[in-house]
Every structure is written in C-alpha cells, then in structure tokens.
Amino acid sequence: MPPVTLDRFILESEHAHPGATGELSQLLMRFGLAGKRIASELAMAGLKKELGSASTTNVQGEEQKKLDVLANEILLETFDYGGLVSLAASEEMVEAFVYTGNADGHYAILFDPMDGSSNIDVNGSLGTIFSIRRRGERGEADLLASGRRQIAAGYILFGPATLLVYTCGEAVHAFALDPSIGEFLLTDRFVRMPARGRGYAANEGRSLGWPPQVRAFTEYLKEFDPESGRPYSTRYSGSLVADFHRILLEGGIYYYPTDATGGGKPKGKLRVLYECHPLALLAERAGGRASTGYQDVLDIVPEALHARTPIAIGSSAEVSLYEKFLKGQG
Ligand code: FBP
C-alpha cells in the first residue's frame, strides 16, 4: 500500500462530499505547506541566528521572539494568493489582516503561529495552531463567534518529528512529515482520545493564584488510590500543543485556570479564537472535552479578538470531574 500523503487524503475526503468546491481542501494543504516551511526554519534557527528576541512586544504585551514573527510572516504569505482567504487573525497581530487582493475570499483563518514561545530558545517542543471559518460580511466582527462555527481546525507539532493533526468537523486525522520526501504521510485516519488518562498538565508553580476548587482537584489527582488510577503523573512541557497531543493519544487533562496572583491572568491565559476553540473542536471530535469549568469552550462567544479564557481540556472523565470540583461537588 503506497503511503497516503496529506494531499491525497484531503482530495479523497473531498470526493466523499458532493458539492465540495475544493477550496477548503486547498486551505488545508496550504497549512501543510506552511508547516513544512516553519519546520525547516526551526531546524536551522540556531545556525541562522534566528533564536532570541525580536525586541518587540505583541498585543498581549508579551515579548515577541524572532521565530514568532517569522512563523507569522510565513503563514500570512502562504494564503496571500488564489483568492481564497480574505482575513487572517493571529496572536502576533493587533488587528485581523485584510488580504486586499482577496476581497471576495470566502474564508477567514486564525492562528497562533508559534505556540510554546518559552520553549523557542531551548529547543523544546513548539506548535502552530489553526482554525478556519467562513468569512462574514462584517470582517473582524464576524470572527467573534462560537467555536462551533469553525469549519476546520488543527495544529502542527514541532517535536522530534513534525506532525499535523486536523479535523474538518467529523473525525480527527494525524500525519507525520517524512523529511526525505518532504510530504506529510497519514499515520492515523481516526484518532480517538482515551476516555480517561493517567497524567495532568498544569503550571503548578502558579497554583497559589488558582481558585481553591482547582487546587482541591489537583490534590485529588495526587492522592494514592490505584483503583481510580491515582496518583496521576505531572506532564507539563510549556507547550499547549505538545501537552494536548500527548493527551489526545494517552488521555488525561491540561488545565490553565484563572490566576489571581500578581502577574497572573485573572481571566486565564489562553486565547479563545486561535488557541482554545481549535483545540476544543479537535478534543470533541476525538471523544474528549474542553470546558471553562462552567461551560463548553466551543460555546464561548468572545467579546474581542484576543479574549482569554480559563480552560480544562482532555479526556471526558477528567474534564467532567474538574467541572464537578469547580461547582463544589468534587
Ligand atoms: P504562547 O502562545 O505565547 O506560547 O502561550 C501559550 C503557552 O505558551 C502554552 O503553549 C503553554 O501551555 C502556556 O502558555 C505556558 O504558560 P506558563 O508559562 O504560564 O505556564
């Protein structure tokens, strides 16, 4: 059986949808292309002096790394032809970018070009998260919508191997980059997240600022009770994409709650539109869940392009238990 490339898989999936225009297929293939270009830049970054700070800050007030800026440019360029995309929103740009040459483009794309920025200079795992929506008539304002309005979402994980995982709203599919031929090859047609795991990912260094119910949930995971699979192990890499990918394959939970301490994030750290909504769609399609603790993340309608939210994402058992603890029923 010849290897199934990303392009072949996408085209075969398209044929299963009579009426498909082929435009969404092209967009997904382009994210594959952008992923390959970013992977190549990452591999050479140290040698090309592309590590370190860009001496600028982004709309979040965070220091931008040279690779944040480079990855953002690569993604913008990749959709700047063919008339498909009229709007792009990114963690690294204050406002949504309007492709003046693609005014009739039917799609808007949203992305976190380089997730796990704190890992950039230390050769840790990194990722690119993306979401595709239909463009509305009101431009940026139309992006402020429920996560259930996404038509596709995915990520590229830059680790020992470069992986691409996406969903078009049905199943979740996984690919690995074969650098010898420069192609993403299918590794898993239907990725299913285990209903329960053995690991949790959270920055416990910030736990003093967490709601007491979240601290209680974390203490519960640490208790010794083999029957319920406890204690859980901590697996926190500094990259949401890397932690989410582990959970997609092994189960478990990642959570980034509100943080009331100085320097903390009172509304949570992670951004709704280009971090939480896309991963929440993948989680749900793979049989998992994503919650703020009180509502499904996919039901959040953000009030601003860079709005943040607390999030717990992963296996349905752990996320439901997290909600129970937050509601004081744990
Ligand atoms: P960036 O997109 O700016 O990297 O922020 C997201 C992120 O780095 C996640 O990948 C990661 O899980 C989390 O923030 C780490 O935050 P902290 O350093 O506060 O634990």
PDB file of C-alpha atoms in Angstrom, residues 204-212 215 257-262 265:
ATOM      1  CA  GLU A 204       1.544  24.253  39.484  1.00  0.00           C
ATOM      2  CA  GLY A 205       4.070  26.981  40.112  1.00  0.00           C
ATOM      3  CA  ARG A 206       1.086  29.322  39.753  1.00  0.00           C
ATOM      4  CA  SER A 207      -1.295  27.281  41.943  1.00  0.00           C
ATOM      5  CA  LEU A 208      -1.429  29.835  44.788  1.00  0.00           C
ATOM      6  CA  GLY A 209      -3.352  32.088  42.421  1.00  0.00           C
ATOM      7  CA  TRP A 210      -5.787  29.375  41.359  1.00  0.00           C
ATOM      8  CA  PRO A 211      -9.363  29.043  42.648  1.00  0.00           C
ATOM      9  CA  PRO A 212      -9.302  26.769  45.740  1.00  0.00           C
ATOM     10  CA  ARG A 215      -6.184  23.289  43.947  1.00  0.00           C
ATOM     11  CA  PRO A 257      -7.287  28.236  35.214  1.00  0.00           C
ATOM     12  CA  THR A 258      -7.702  31.849  36.247  1.00  0.00           C
ATOM     13  CA  ASP A 259      -4.788  33.170  38.279  1.00  0.00           C
ATOM     14  CA  ALA A 260      -5.451  35.897  40.825  1.00  0.00           C
ATOM     15  CA  THR A 261      -1.863  36.429  41.971  1.00  0.00           C
ATOM     16  CA  GLY A 262       0.203  39.445  40.859  1.00  0.00           C
ATOM     17  CA  LYS A 265      -4.015  36.047  34.366  1.00  0.00           C
TER      18      LYS A 265
END
